[in-house]
PDB file of C-alpha atoms in Angstrom:
ATOM      1  CA  MET M 156     -18.754   2.753  -4.995  1.00  0.00           C
ATOM      2  CA  ASP M 157     -18.246   2.316  -8.799  1.00  0.00           C
ATOM      3  CA  TRP M 158     -14.325   1.424  -8.696  1.00  0.00           C
ATOM      4  CA  GLN M 159     -14.127   1.403 -12.330  1.00  0.00           C
ATOM      5  CA  SER M 160     -15.218   5.318 -12.677  1.00  0.00           C
ATOM      6  CA  TRP M 161     -12.997   5.964  -9.607  1.00  0.00           C
ATOM      7  CA  HIS M 162      -9.785   4.504 -11.181  1.00  0.00           C
ATOM      8  CA  GLY M 163     -10.525   6.387 -14.495  1.00  0.00           C
ATOM      9  CA  ASP M 164      -9.473   9.638 -12.498  1.00  0.00           C
ATOM     10  CA  TYR M 165      -6.015   8.203 -12.744  1.00  0.00           C
ATOM     11  CA  ASP M 166      -6.001   8.980 -16.296  1.00  0.00           C
ATOM     12  CA  VAL M 167      -7.277  12.470 -15.901  1.00  0.00           C
ATOM     13  CA  PRO M 168      -3.870  14.548 -16.369  1.00  0.00           C
ATOM     14  CA  GLY M 169      -3.407  17.021 -13.384  1.00  0.00           C
ATOM     15  CA  SER M 170      -6.252  15.330 -11.230  1.00  0.00           C
ATOM     16  CA  SER M 171      -5.288  14.692  -7.730  1.00  0.00           C
ATOM     17  CA  LEU M 172      -5.315  10.897  -8.350  1.00  0.00           C
ATOM     18  CA  ALA M 173      -3.154  11.124 -11.132  1.00  0.00           C
ATOM     19  CA  ARG M 174      -0.443  13.389  -9.060  1.00  0.00           C
ATOM     20  CA  ARG M 175      -0.758  11.077  -6.172  1.00  0.00           C
ATOM     21  CA  LEU M 176      -0.068   8.097  -8.247  1.00  0.00           C
ATOM     22  CA  ALA M 177       2.796   9.559  -9.656  1.00  0.00           C
ATOM     23  CA  VAL M 178       4.288  10.424  -6.239  1.00  0.00           C
ATOM     24  CA  VAL M 179       3.537   6.942  -4.908  1.00  0.00           C
ATOM     25  CA  GLN M 180       5.223   5.156  -8.140  1.00  0.00           C
ATOM     26  CA  GLU M 181       8.282   7.465  -7.451  1.00  0.00           C
ATOM     27  CA  GLN M 182       8.544   6.245  -3.970  1.00  0.00           C
ATOM     28  CA  VAL M 183       8.042   2.549  -4.873  1.00  0.00           C
ATOM     29  CA  ARG M 184      11.244   2.875  -7.216  1.00  0.00           C
ATOM     30  CA  SER M 185      12.977   4.419  -4.741  1.00  0.00           C
ATOM     31  CA  ALA M 186      11.930   1.572  -2.252  1.00  0.00           C
ATOM     32  CA  LEU M 187      13.176  -1.128  -4.812  1.00  0.00           C
ATOM     33  CA  ASP M 188      16.397   0.553  -5.558  1.00  0.00           C
ATOM     34  CA  ALA M 189      17.247   0.490  -1.555  1.00  0.00           C
ATOM     35  CA  CYS M 190      16.557  -3.288  -1.405  1.00  0.00           C
ATOM     36  CA  PRO M 191      19.522  -5.347  -0.919  1.00  0.00           C
ATOM     37  CA  PRO M 192      20.633  -7.734  -3.600  1.00  0.00           C
ATOM     38  CA  GLY M 193      18.555 -11.039  -4.174  1.00  0.00           C
ATOM     39  CA  PRO M 194      15.032 -12.030  -4.125  1.00  0.00           C
ATOM     40  CA  LEU M 195      12.575  -9.560  -2.587  1.00  0.00           C
ATOM     41  CA  THR M 196       8.922  -9.539  -1.678  1.00  0.00           C
ATOM     42  CA  VAL M 197       6.112  -6.970  -2.046  1.00  0.00           C
ATOM     43  CA  VAL M 198       2.700  -7.006  -0.909  1.00  0.00           C
ATOM     44  CA  SER M 199      -0.109  -4.728  -1.759  1.00  0.00           C
ATOM     45  CA  LEU M 200      -3.173  -4.121   0.372  1.00  0.00           C
ATOM     46  CA  CYS M 201      -6.247  -3.127  -1.598  1.00  0.00           C
ATOM     47  CA  ALA M 202      -4.506  -2.910  -4.551  1.00  0.00           C
ATOM     48  CA  GLY M 203      -7.004  -2.006  -6.890  1.00  0.00           C
ATOM     49  CA  GLU M 204      -5.782  -2.256 -10.416  1.00  0.00           C
ATOM     50  CA  GLY M 205      -2.097  -2.573  -9.159  1.00  0.00           C
ATOM     51  CA  ARG M 206      -0.861   0.716 -11.107  1.00  0.00           C
ATOM     52  CA  ASP M 207       1.444   1.707  -8.115  1.00  0.00           C
ATOM     53  CA  LEU M 208       3.676  -1.484  -8.697  1.00  0.00           C
ATOM     54  CA  LEU M 209       2.555  -2.753 -12.125  1.00  0.00           C
ATOM     55  CA  GLU M 210       3.668   0.603 -13.751  1.00  0.00           C
ATOM     56  CA  VAL M 211       7.069   0.583 -12.055  1.00  0.00           C
ATOM     57  CA  LEU M 212       8.158  -2.949 -12.276  1.00  0.00           C
ATOM     58  CA  PRO M 213       8.259  -3.813 -15.966  1.00  0.00           C
ATOM     59  CA  THR M 214      11.188  -1.288 -16.517  1.00  0.00           C
ATOM     60  CA  HIS M 215      12.925  -1.383 -13.357  1.00  0.00           C
ATOM     61  CA  PRO M 216      16.227  -3.448 -12.769  1.00  0.00           C
ATOM     62  CA  ARG M 217      14.913  -5.586 -10.021  1.00  0.00           C
ATOM     63  CA  ARG M 218      12.017  -6.592 -11.817  1.00  0.00           C
ATOM     64  CA  ASP M 219      13.005 -10.218 -12.133  1.00  0.00           C
ATOM     65  CA  ASP M 220      13.883 -10.135  -8.138  1.00  0.00           C
ATOM     66  CA  VAL M 221      10.402  -9.408  -7.153  1.00  0.00           C
ATOM     67  CA  ARG M 222       7.678 -11.741  -5.823  1.00  0.00           C
ATOM     68  CA  ALA M 223       4.671 -10.059  -5.132  1.00  0.00           C
ATOM     69  CA  ARG M 224       1.261 -10.610  -4.257  1.00  0.00           C
ATOM     70  CA  LEU M 225      -1.576  -7.921  -4.868  1.00  0.00           C
ATOM     71  CA  VAL M 226      -4.759  -8.486  -2.894  1.00  0.00           C
ATOM     72  CA  GLU M 227      -8.066  -6.933  -4.041  1.00  0.00           C
ATOM     73  CA  LEU M 228     -11.622  -7.805  -3.717  1.00  0.00           C
ATOM     74  CA  ASP M 229     -13.147  -5.985  -6.698  1.00  0.00           C
ATOM     75  CA  PRO M 230     -13.240  -8.574  -9.555  1.00  0.00           C
ATOM     76  CA  ARG M 231     -13.259  -5.967 -12.446  1.00  0.00           C
ATOM     77  CA  SER M 232      -9.897  -4.366 -11.080  1.00  0.00           C
ATOM     78  CA  THR M 233      -8.205  -7.678 -10.429  1.00  0.00           C
ATOM     79  CA  ALA M 234      -8.776  -8.586 -14.163  1.00  0.00           C
ATOM     80  CA  VAL M 235      -7.138  -5.256 -14.986  1.00  0.00           C
ATOM     81  CA  ALA M 236      -4.040  -6.114 -12.772  1.00  0.00           C
ATOM     82  CA  GLU M 237      -3.961  -9.546 -14.234  1.00  0.00           C
ATOM     83  CA  GLU M 238      -3.692  -8.350 -17.764  1.00  0.00           C
ATOM     84  CA  SER M 239      -0.921  -5.895 -16.958  1.00  0.00           C
ATOM     85  CA  ILE M 240       0.906  -8.566 -15.375  1.00  0.00           C
ATOM     86  CA  ARG M 241       0.261 -10.814 -18.648  1.00  0.00           C
ATOM     87  CA  VAL M 242       1.272  -8.113 -20.985  1.00  0.00           C
ATOM     88  CA  ALA M 243       4.438  -7.344 -19.137  1.00  0.00           C
ATOM     89  CA  GLY M 244       5.449 -10.639 -18.262  1.00  0.00           C
ATOM     90  CA  LEU M 245       5.582 -10.396 -14.752  1.00  0.00           C
ATOM     91  CA  SER M 246       6.216 -14.051 -13.743  1.00  0.00           C
ATOM     92  CA  GLY M 247       6.907 -13.186 -10.046  1.00  0.00           C
ATOM     93  CA  VAL M 248       3.619 -11.138  -9.498  1.00  0.00           C
ATOM     94  CA  GLU M 249       0.246 -12.612  -8.755  1.00  0.00           C
ATOM     95  CA  VAL M 250      -3.214 -11.344  -7.847  1.00  0.00           C
ATOM     96  CA  LEU M 251      -5.336 -12.572  -5.063  1.00  0.00           C
ATOM     97  CA  GLN M 252      -9.204 -11.706  -5.181  1.00  0.00           C
ATOM     98  CA  GLY M 253     -10.231 -11.570  -1.786  1.00  0.00           C
ATOM     99  CA  ASP M 254     -10.441  -9.478   1.538  1.00  0.00           C
ATOM    100  CA  ALA M 255      -7.318  -7.478   1.882  1.00  0.00           C
ATOM    101  CA  ALA M 256      -7.798  -7.045   5.323  1.00  0.00           C
ATOM    102  CA  LEU M 257      -7.246 -10.658   6.368  1.00  0.00           C
ATOM    103  CA  VAL M 258      -3.826 -11.330   7.569  1.00  0.00           C
ATOM    104  CA  ASP M 259      -3.830 -14.919   6.251  1.00  0.00           C
ATOM    105  CA  HIS M 260      -3.430 -13.842   2.744  1.00  0.00           C
ATOM    106  CA  TYR M 261       0.132 -12.678   3.276  1.00  0.00           C
ATOM    107  CA  ARG M 262       1.299 -15.458   5.489  1.00  0.00           C
ATOM    108  CA  ASP M 263       4.076 -17.003   3.207  1.00  0.00           C
ATOM    109  CA  LEU M 264       5.328 -13.414   1.576  1.00  0.00           C
ATOM    110  CA  VAL M 265       6.137 -11.829   4.888  1.00  0.00           C
ATOM    111  CA  PRO M 266       7.944 -10.103   6.353  1.00  0.00           C
ATOM    112  CA  ALA M 267       8.233  -8.042   3.271  1.00  0.00           C
ATOM    113  CA  ASP M 268      10.755  -5.790   1.610  1.00  0.00           C
ATOM    114  CA  VAL M 269       7.753  -3.419   0.454  1.00  0.00           C
ATOM    115  CA  VAL M 270       4.510  -3.131   1.859  1.00  0.00           C
ATOM    116  CA  LEU M 271       2.001  -0.930  -0.076  1.00  0.00           C
ATOM    117  CA  VAL M 272      -0.912   0.358   1.812  1.00  0.00           C
ATOM    118  CA  CYS M 273      -2.349   2.910  -0.485  1.00  0.00           C
ATOM    119  CA  GLY M 274      -6.016   3.977  -0.742  1.00  0.00           C
ATOM    120  CA  VAL M 275      -6.803   2.194   2.219  1.00  0.00           C
ATOM    121  CA  PHE M 276      -6.706   4.583   5.385  1.00  0.00           C
ATOM    122  CA  GLY M 277      -9.119   7.094   3.924  1.00  0.00           C
ATOM    123  CA  ASN M 278     -11.709   4.250   3.794  1.00  0.00           C
ATOM    124  CA  ILE M 279     -11.378   3.037   7.193  1.00  0.00           C
ATOM    125  CA  VAL M 280     -12.031   4.334  10.988  1.00  0.00           C
ATOM    126  CA  ASP M 281      -9.539   5.669  12.597  1.00  0.00           C
ATOM    127  CA  ALA M 282      -9.282   2.594  15.114  1.00  0.00           C
ATOM    128  CA  ASP M 283      -8.838   0.240  12.228  1.00  0.00           C
ATOM    129  CA  ILE M 284      -6.307   2.526  10.705  1.00  0.00           C
ATOM    130  CA  GLU M 285      -3.915   2.264  13.919  1.00  0.00           C
ATOM    131  CA  ARG M 286      -4.760  -1.446  13.922  1.00  0.00           C
ATOM    132  CA  THR M 287      -3.103  -1.776  10.487  1.00  0.00           C
ATOM    133  CA  VAL M 288      -0.109   0.504  11.389  1.00  0.00           C
ATOM    134  CA  ASP M 289       0.142  -2.003  14.298  1.00  0.00           C
ATOM    135  CA  THR M 290      -0.066  -5.074  11.887  1.00  0.00           C
ATOM    136  CA  CYS M 291       2.785  -3.504   9.473  1.00  0.00           C
ATOM    137  CA  ARG M 292       5.367  -4.633  12.226  1.00  0.00           C
ATOM    138  CA  GLN M 293       4.083  -8.109  11.284  1.00  0.00           C
ATOM    139  CA  LEU M 294       4.138  -7.618   7.381  1.00  0.00           C
ATOM    140  CA  THR M 295       7.220  -5.703   7.219  1.00  0.00           C
ATOM    141  CA  LYS M 296      11.078  -7.109   7.644  1.00  0.00           C
ATOM    142  CA  SER M 297      13.425  -5.284   9.336  1.00  0.00           C
ATOM    143  CA  GLY M 298      14.930  -2.467   7.149  1.00  0.00           C
ATOM    144  CA  GLY M 299      11.695  -2.976   4.911  1.00  0.00           C
ATOM    145  CA  THR M 300       9.694  -0.206   3.662  1.00  0.00           C
ATOM    146  CA  VAL M 301       6.018   0.864   4.087  1.00  0.00           C
ATOM    147  CA  ILE M 302       4.410   3.273   1.480  1.00  0.00           C
ATOM    148  CA  TRP M 303       1.063   4.536   2.511  1.00  0.00           C
ATOM    149  CA  THR M 304      -1.620   7.300   1.514  1.00  0.00           C
ATOM    150  CA  ARG M 305      -4.502   9.374   3.470  1.00  0.00           C
ATOM    151  CA  HIS M 306      -6.223  12.290   2.202  1.00  0.00           C
ATOM    152  CA  ARG M 307      -5.790  15.869   3.615  1.00  0.00           C
ATOM    153  CA  GLY M 308      -9.188  16.440   4.149  1.00  0.00           C
ATOM    154  CA  GLU M 309     -10.693  17.292   7.511  1.00  0.00           C
ATOM    155  CA  PRO M 310      -9.510  15.970   9.843  1.00  0.00           C
ATOM    156  CA  ASP M 311      -6.359  15.619   8.613  1.00  0.00           C
ATOM    157  CA  LEU M 312      -5.240  12.229  10.042  1.00  0.00           C
ATOM    158  CA  VAL M 313      -1.664  12.391   8.164  1.00  0.00           C
ATOM    159  CA  PRO M 314       0.273  13.658  11.197  1.00  0.00           C
ATOM    160  CA  THR M 315      -1.332  11.296  13.590  1.00  0.00           C
ATOM    161  CA  ILE M 316      -0.525   8.193  10.954  1.00  0.00           C
ATOM    162  CA  ARG M 317       2.924   9.473  10.760  1.00  0.00           C
ATOM    163  CA  GLY M 318       3.050   9.346  14.753  1.00  0.00           C
ATOM    164  CA  TRP M 319       1.797   5.841  14.931  1.00  0.00           C
ATOM    165  CA  PHE M 320       4.365   4.448  12.555  1.00  0.00           C
ATOM    166  CA  GLU M 321       7.103   6.075  14.429  1.00  0.00           C
ATOM    167  CA  GLU M 322       5.663   5.031  17.883  1.00  0.00           C
ATOM    168  CA  ARG M 323       6.190   1.207  16.423  1.00  0.00           C
ATOM    169  CA  GLU M 324       9.855   1.713  15.630  1.00  0.00           C
ATOM    170  CA  PHE M 325       9.320   2.880  11.631  1.00  0.00           C
ATOM    171  CA  ASP M 326      11.379   5.893  10.830  1.00  0.00           C
ATOM    172  CA  ARG M 327      10.224   8.366   8.321  1.00  0.00           C
ATOM    173  CA  VAL M 328      11.848   8.426   5.144  1.00  0.00           C
ATOM    174  CA  TRP M 329       9.615  10.575   3.266  1.00  0.00           C
ATOM    175  CA  LEU M 330       6.359  12.576   3.634  1.00  0.00           C
ATOM    176  CA  SER M 331       4.621  14.742   1.008  1.00  0.00           C
ATOM    177  CA  ASP M 332       4.028  18.296   1.487  1.00  0.00           C
ATOM    178  CA  PRO M 333       0.813  19.346   2.714  1.00  0.00           C
ATOM    179  CA  GLU M 334       0.444  21.835   0.158  1.00  0.00           C
ATOM    180  CA  ALA M 335      -0.030  18.786  -2.256  1.00  0.00           C
ATOM    181  CA  GLY M 336      -3.312  18.370  -1.455  1.00  0.00           C
ATOM    182  CA  PHE M 337      -2.831  14.537  -0.369  1.00  0.00           C
ATOM    183  CA  GLY M 338      -0.724  12.590   1.906  1.00  0.00           C
ATOM    184  CA  VAL M 339       1.794   9.970   1.089  1.00  0.00           C
ATOM    185  CA  GLY M 340       4.273   8.604   3.691  1.00  0.00           C
ATOM    186  CA  VAL M 341       7.221   6.245   3.613  1.00  0.00           C
ATOM    187  CA  HIS M 342       8.379   4.599   6.743  1.00  0.00           C
ATOM    188  CA  ARG M 343      11.132   1.944   7.300  1.00  0.00           C
ATOM    189  CA  LEU M 344      11.181  -0.343   9.941  1.00  0.00           C
ATOM    190  CA  THR M 345      14.318  -0.170  11.947  1.00  0.00           C
ATOM    191  CA  GLY M 346      13.158  -2.632  14.794  1.00  0.00           C
ATOM    192  CA  ARG M 347      12.562  -6.350  14.250  1.00  0.00           C
ATOM    193  CA  PRO M 348       9.292  -7.561  13.031  1.00  0.00           C
ATOM    194  CA  GLU M 349       6.524  -9.035  15.131  1.00  0.00           C
ATOM    195  CA  PRO M 350       5.206 -12.599  14.471  1.00  0.00           C
ATOM    196  CA  LEU M 351       2.352 -12.851  12.208  1.00  0.00           C
ATOM    197  CA  LYS M 352      -1.020 -13.379  13.969  1.00  0.00           C
ATOM    198  CA  LEU M 353      -3.172 -15.381  11.859  1.00  0.00           C
ATOM    199  CA  ALA M 354      -6.960 -15.632  11.493  1.00  0.00           C
ATOM    200  CA  ARG M 355      -7.075 -12.006  12.239  1.00  0.00           C
ATOM    201  CA  SER M 356      -8.588  -8.894  10.141  1.00  0.00           C
ATOM    202  CA  MET M 357      -7.013  -5.569  10.066  1.00  0.00           C
ATOM    203  CA  PHE M 358      -9.810  -3.350   9.224  1.00  0.00           C
ATOM    204  CA  ALA M 359     -13.336  -2.906   7.655  1.00  0.00           C
ATOM    205  CA  PHE M 360     -13.260  -1.134   4.734  1.00  0.00           C
ATOM    206  CA  VAL M 361     -16.190   1.496   5.056  1.00  0.00           C
ATOM    207  CA  GLY M 362     -15.597   3.690   2.146  1.00  0.00           C
ATOM    208  CA  TYR M 363     -14.758   7.523   1.793  1.00  0.00           C
ATOM    209  CA  GLU M 364     -18.334   8.555   1.144  1.00  0.00           C
ATOM    210  CA  GLN M 365     -19.558   6.593   4.277  1.00  0.00           C
ATOM    211  CA  LEU M 366     -16.920   8.333   6.465  1.00  0.00           C
ATOM    212  CA  GLY M 367     -18.149  11.921   5.474  1.00  0.00           C
ATOM    213  CA  GLY M 368     -15.304  12.391   2.963  1.00  0.00           C
TER     214      GLY M 368
END
């Protein structure tokens, strides 16, 4: 997969990715707005160029309260994210180039106030999606928010993913309309976070094309 070309679709007005990004950014703003006063933490899995957070945070009133880590394997994407951070002066945000599936990459920042799992669920097998949802109980603090995405192509797994979150004491805050053509979900943990289990991998990144998407 040429990720640079794929990210270019975000810049095409009216494209599905551009519309989905706008929705995710709106939900990121809302999640930050809802955080209690004081320092807060954000982690982003398979962060890509970090647009969902890095195009919101520079102008958000909580920008200086945020400590965030974006985990991404692709070096060209991490370079773009690092430049965005530098230009915006976001001293509390860092990029870690590595496998976002490895739980240890998040150990010193979780349970977090906001967990971003965007662009992940359409690229991994169903069992790994459920495993990642389950691990979100370890990554998210009580009252914290998970924002996630999944395509609406057949089989449409969005209702199932929503159910997996809600079985694990996450309340649904918002879910995009099926007519949007993409799935964006927001869930808030009402239960207590589970202890982080280190030296584990949440998923194997297979890729949308290999999964028959």
